[in-house]
Amino acid sequence: MCKKLPENYEKALEKWEKMTITSDPMFGMVMQNKEICLELINRALPHLKATQIVQLTTQKDINVVASRRVRYDVYVQDEDGNIIVVEMQVADRQNLPYRLRYCQEQIDHGLLLPGKDYHDLMIFSRPYRGWELIVNLSLN
């Protein structure tokens, strides 16, 4: 097993060097940095003026009984209780509006309580250099 270590190391290093921000592991590692994540959120949603991230989870699973499971790349809650979901979408599967709708519904399911206004819900999507940065926002 020790003889394979250099070979495995070389393969891992080669794979690592080919990664870009659009690679899922790299995107997750970069977005775990709260300062970087906050900067991205404020550039994408400048009107939000978020100053602090209270909760940050990468690869957050949402499981609802008898429904399709959802996994968010980055799930953030800011100091005002706003929920922001940041997704990296590289492949164009011709289903983005439907996927956005479904993912947003999963977020809003527990957030849009009786008496809350539908205007508190928003979806933002911005194409960027061949990939799509999707920011879902549910205002508190």
PDB file of C-alpha atoms in Angstrom:
ATOM      1  CA  MET A   1       0.000   0.000   0.000  1.00  0.00           C
ATOM      2  CA  CYS A   2       2.861   2.408   0.730  1.00  0.00           C
ATOM      3  CA  LYS A   3       4.251   1.947  -2.781  1.00  0.00           C
ATOM      4  CA  LYS A   4       1.002   3.315  -4.259  1.00  0.00           C
ATOM      5  CA  LEU A   5       1.141   6.484  -2.174  1.00  0.00           C
ATOM      6  CA  PRO A   6       3.310   8.494  -4.610  1.00  0.00           C
ATOM      7  CA  GLU A   7       1.181   7.332  -7.561  1.00  0.00           C
ATOM      8  CA  ASN A   8      -2.061   8.264  -5.773  1.00  0.00           C
ATOM      9  CA  TYR A   9      -0.523  11.534  -4.646  1.00  0.00           C
ATOM     10  CA  GLU A  10       0.428  12.418  -8.214  1.00  0.00           C
ATOM     11  CA  LYS A  11      -3.096  11.661  -9.451  1.00  0.00           C
ATOM     12  CA  ALA A  12      -4.637  13.736  -6.673  1.00  0.00           C
ATOM     13  CA  LEU A  13      -2.254  16.615  -7.325  1.00  0.00           C
ATOM     14  CA  GLU A  14      -3.008  16.533 -11.056  1.00  0.00           C
ATOM     15  CA  LYS A  15      -6.746  16.563 -10.359  1.00  0.00           C
ATOM     16  CA  TRP A  16      -6.325  19.436  -7.877  1.00  0.00           C
ATOM     17  CA  GLU A  17      -4.332  21.540 -10.336  1.00  0.00           C
ATOM     18  CA  LYS A  18      -7.060  21.213 -12.981  1.00  0.00           C
ATOM     19  CA  MET A  19      -9.791  22.516 -10.667  1.00  0.00           C
ATOM     20  CA  THR A  20     -11.334  25.944 -11.192  1.00  0.00           C
ATOM     21  CA  ILE A  21     -13.966  27.887  -9.265  1.00  0.00           C
ATOM     22  CA  THR A  22     -16.603  26.004 -11.277  1.00  0.00           C
ATOM     23  CA  SER A  23     -15.433  22.671  -9.820  1.00  0.00           C
ATOM     24  CA  ASP A  24     -17.804  21.669  -7.032  1.00  0.00           C
ATOM     25  CA  PRO A  25     -15.101  20.892  -4.419  1.00  0.00           C
ATOM     26  CA  MET A  26     -13.232  24.139  -5.143  1.00  0.00           C
ATOM     27  CA  PHE A  27     -16.417  26.248  -5.103  1.00  0.00           C
ATOM     28  CA  GLY A  28     -17.382  24.744  -1.754  1.00  0.00           C
ATOM     29  CA  MET A  29     -13.952  25.359  -0.226  1.00  0.00           C
ATOM     30  CA  VAL A  30     -13.828  28.960  -1.448  1.00  0.00           C
ATOM     31  CA  MET A  31     -17.367  29.714  -0.291  1.00  0.00           C
ATOM     32  CA  GLN A  32     -16.673  28.327   3.202  1.00  0.00           C
ATOM     33  CA  ASN A  33     -14.661  31.499   3.754  1.00  0.00           C
ATOM     34  CA  LYS A  34     -17.287  33.847   5.215  1.00  0.00           C
ATOM     35  CA  GLU A  35     -15.537  36.994   3.988  1.00  0.00           C
ATOM     36  CA  ILE A  36     -15.431  35.761   0.388  1.00  0.00           C
ATOM     37  CA  CYS A  37     -19.005  34.481   0.559  1.00  0.00           C
ATOM     38  CA  LEU A  38     -20.245  37.775   2.021  1.00  0.00           C
ATOM     39  CA  GLU A  39     -18.443  39.729  -0.713  1.00  0.00           C
ATOM     40  CA  LEU A  40     -20.058  37.600  -3.430  1.00  0.00           C
ATOM     41  CA  ILE A  41     -23.508  38.012  -1.875  1.00  0.00           C
ATOM     42  CA  ASN A  42     -23.126  41.782  -1.648  1.00  0.00           C
ATOM     43  CA  ARG A  43     -21.899  42.025  -5.235  1.00  0.00           C
ATOM     44  CA  ALA A  44     -24.811  39.918  -6.478  1.00  0.00           C
ATOM     45  CA  LEU A  45     -27.404  41.582  -4.216  1.00  0.00           C
ATOM     46  CA  PRO A  46     -26.067  45.056  -3.365  1.00  0.00           C
ATOM     47  CA  HIS A  47     -29.436  46.250  -2.031  1.00  0.00           C
ATOM     48  CA  LEU A  48     -29.262  43.591   0.696  1.00  0.00           C
ATOM     49  CA  LYS A  49     -26.245  45.262   2.370  1.00  0.00           C
ATOM     50  CA  ALA A  50     -25.431  42.148   4.411  1.00  0.00           C
ATOM     51  CA  THR A  51     -22.713  42.759   6.988  1.00  0.00           C
ATOM     52  CA  GLN A  52     -22.455  39.383   8.682  1.00  0.00           C
ATOM     53  CA  ILE A  53     -23.012  35.716   7.944  1.00  0.00           C
ATOM     54  CA  VAL A  54     -24.597  33.976  10.912  1.00  0.00           C
ATOM     55  CA  GLN A  55     -24.854  30.505   9.389  1.00  0.00           C
ATOM     56  CA  LEU A  56     -22.958  29.050   6.434  1.00  0.00           C
ATOM     57  CA  THR A  57     -23.371  25.469   5.274  1.00  0.00           C
ATOM     58  CA  THR A  58     -21.969  23.940   2.102  1.00  0.00           C
ATOM     59  CA  GLN A  59     -23.610  20.934   0.462  1.00  0.00           C
ATOM     60  CA  LYS A  60     -26.751  21.341   2.601  1.00  0.00           C
ATOM     61  CA  ASP A  61     -29.287  18.570   2.049  1.00  0.00           C
ATOM     62  CA  ILE A  62     -33.016  19.226   2.257  1.00  0.00           C
ATOM     63  CA  ASN A  63     -35.070  16.065   2.490  1.00  0.00           C
ATOM     64  CA  VAL A  64     -38.845  16.224   2.369  1.00  0.00           C
ATOM     65  CA  VAL A  65     -40.828  13.008   2.668  1.00  0.00           C
ATOM     66  CA  ALA A  66     -42.072  11.771  -0.718  1.00  0.00           C
ATOM     67  CA  SER A  67     -40.230  14.535  -2.572  1.00  0.00           C
ATOM     68  CA  ARG A  68     -37.083  14.844  -4.587  1.00  0.00           C
ATOM     69  CA  ARG A  69     -34.068  15.649  -2.419  1.00  0.00           C
ATOM     70  CA  VAL A  70     -32.333  19.010  -2.865  1.00  0.00           C
ATOM     71  CA  ARG A  71     -28.683  19.774  -2.135  1.00  0.00           C
ATOM     72  CA  TYR A  72     -27.623  23.407  -2.051  1.00  0.00           C
ATOM     73  CA  ASP A  73     -24.021  24.323  -2.854  1.00  0.00           C
ATOM     74  CA  VAL A  74     -24.009  27.102  -0.246  1.00  0.00           C
ATOM     75  CA  TYR A  75     -26.773  27.891   2.258  1.00  0.00           C
ATOM     76  CA  VAL A  76     -26.328  31.149   4.186  1.00  0.00           C
ATOM     77  CA  GLN A  77     -28.283  33.073   6.786  1.00  0.00           C
ATOM     78  CA  ASP A  78     -27.338  36.696   7.336  1.00  0.00           C
ATOM     79  CA  GLU A  79     -27.674  38.863  10.460  1.00  0.00           C
ATOM     80  CA  ASP A  80     -31.229  39.858   9.518  1.00  0.00           C
ATOM     81  CA  GLY A  81     -32.384  36.254   9.112  1.00  0.00           C
ATOM     82  CA  ASN A  82     -32.415  36.362   5.306  1.00  0.00           C
ATOM     83  CA  ILE A  83     -31.743  32.996   3.707  1.00  0.00           C
ATOM     84  CA  ILE A  84     -29.409  33.106   0.718  1.00  0.00           C
ATOM     85  CA  VAL A  85     -28.654  30.036  -1.383  1.00  0.00           C
ATOM     86  CA  VAL A  86     -25.733  30.281  -3.797  1.00  0.00           C
ATOM     87  CA  GLU A  87     -25.505  27.695  -6.576  1.00  0.00           C
ATOM     88  CA  MET A  88     -22.867  27.124  -9.224  1.00  0.00           C
ATOM     89  CA  GLN A  89     -24.520  25.866 -12.411  1.00  0.00           C
ATOM     90  CA  VAL A  90     -22.103  24.888 -15.175  1.00  0.00           C
ATOM     91  CA  ALA A  91     -24.024  22.385 -17.303  1.00  0.00           C
ATOM     92  CA  ASP A  92     -26.957  23.685 -19.330  1.00  0.00           C
ATOM     93  CA  ARG A  93     -29.564  20.957 -19.016  1.00  0.00           C
ATOM     94  CA  GLN A  94     -32.352  23.198 -20.327  1.00  0.00           C
ATOM     95  CA  ASN A  95     -34.150  22.922 -16.980  1.00  0.00           C
ATOM     96  CA  LEU A  96     -32.796  25.849 -14.966  1.00  0.00           C
ATOM     97  CA  PRO A  97     -36.083  27.759 -14.506  1.00  0.00           C
ATOM     98  CA  TYR A  98     -37.784  24.580 -13.282  1.00  0.00           C
ATOM     99  CA  ARG A  99     -34.879  23.680 -11.007  1.00  0.00           C
ATOM    100  CA  LEU A 100     -34.828  27.193  -9.568  1.00  0.00           C
ATOM    101  CA  ARG A 101     -38.558  27.061  -8.929  1.00  0.00           C
ATOM    102  CA  TYR A 102     -38.323  23.720  -7.142  1.00  0.00           C
ATOM    103  CA  CYS A 103     -35.277  24.663  -5.060  1.00  0.00           C
ATOM    104  CA  GLN A 104     -36.855  27.976  -4.067  1.00  0.00           C
ATOM    105  CA  GLU A 105     -40.032  26.194  -3.013  1.00  0.00           C
ATOM    106  CA  GLN A 106     -38.003  23.940  -0.730  1.00  0.00           C
ATOM    107  CA  ILE A 107     -36.437  26.984   0.959  1.00  0.00           C
ATOM    108  CA  ASP A 108     -39.706  28.884   1.209  1.00  0.00           C
ATOM    109  CA  HIS A 109     -41.639  25.929   2.578  1.00  0.00           C
ATOM    110  CA  GLY A 110     -40.433  26.664   6.092  1.00  0.00           C
ATOM    111  CA  LEU A 111     -40.001  30.415   5.726  1.00  0.00           C
ATOM    112  CA  LEU A 112     -43.179  31.848   4.251  1.00  0.00           C
ATOM    113  CA  LEU A 113     -45.374  31.629   7.305  1.00  0.00           C
ATOM    114  CA  PRO A 114     -49.025  32.693   7.408  1.00  0.00           C
ATOM    115  CA  GLY A 115     -49.271  36.466   7.152  1.00  0.00           C
ATOM    116  CA  LYS A 116     -45.944  36.893   5.307  1.00  0.00           C
ATOM    117  CA  ASP A 117     -46.000  38.669   1.941  1.00  0.00           C
ATOM    118  CA  TYR A 118     -45.041  36.901  -1.295  1.00  0.00           C
ATOM    119  CA  HIS A 119     -42.915  39.944  -2.140  1.00  0.00           C
ATOM    120  CA  ASP A 120     -40.504  38.695   0.542  1.00  0.00           C
ATOM    121  CA  LEU A 121     -39.411  35.992  -1.901  1.00  0.00           C
ATOM    122  CA  MET A 122     -36.939  36.603  -4.690  1.00  0.00           C
ATOM    123  CA  ILE A 123     -34.770  34.669  -7.155  1.00  0.00           C
ATOM    124  CA  PHE A 124     -31.679  36.145  -8.729  1.00  0.00           C
ATOM    125  CA  SER A 125     -29.658  34.529 -11.496  1.00  0.00           C
ATOM    126  CA  ARG A 126     -26.652  35.958 -13.332  1.00  0.00           C
ATOM    127  CA  PRO A 127     -24.794  34.363 -16.255  1.00  0.00           C
ATOM    128  CA  TYR A 128     -21.047  34.712 -15.889  1.00  0.00           C
ATOM    129  CA  ARG A 129     -18.355  33.535 -18.299  1.00  0.00           C
ATOM    130  CA  GLY A 130     -20.011  30.328 -19.392  1.00  0.00           C
ATOM    131  CA  TRP A 131     -21.493  29.363 -16.032  1.00  0.00           C
ATOM    132  CA  GLU A 132     -24.488  30.488 -14.055  1.00  0.00           C
ATOM    133  CA  LEU A 133     -24.301  31.904 -10.554  1.00  0.00           C
ATOM    134  CA  ILE A 134     -27.660  31.464  -8.904  1.00  0.00           C
ATOM    135  CA  VAL A 135     -28.530  33.305  -5.730  1.00  0.00           C
ATOM    136  CA  ASN A 136     -31.879  32.461  -4.148  1.00  0.00           C
ATOM    137  CA  LEU A 137     -32.980  34.911  -1.493  1.00  0.00           C
ATOM    138  CA  SER A 138     -35.785  34.644   1.035  1.00  0.00           C
ATOM    139  CA  LEU A 139     -36.139  37.851   2.997  1.00  0.00           C
ATOM    140  CA  ASN A 140     -36.946  37.656   6.664  1.00  0.00           C
TER     141      ASN A 140
END
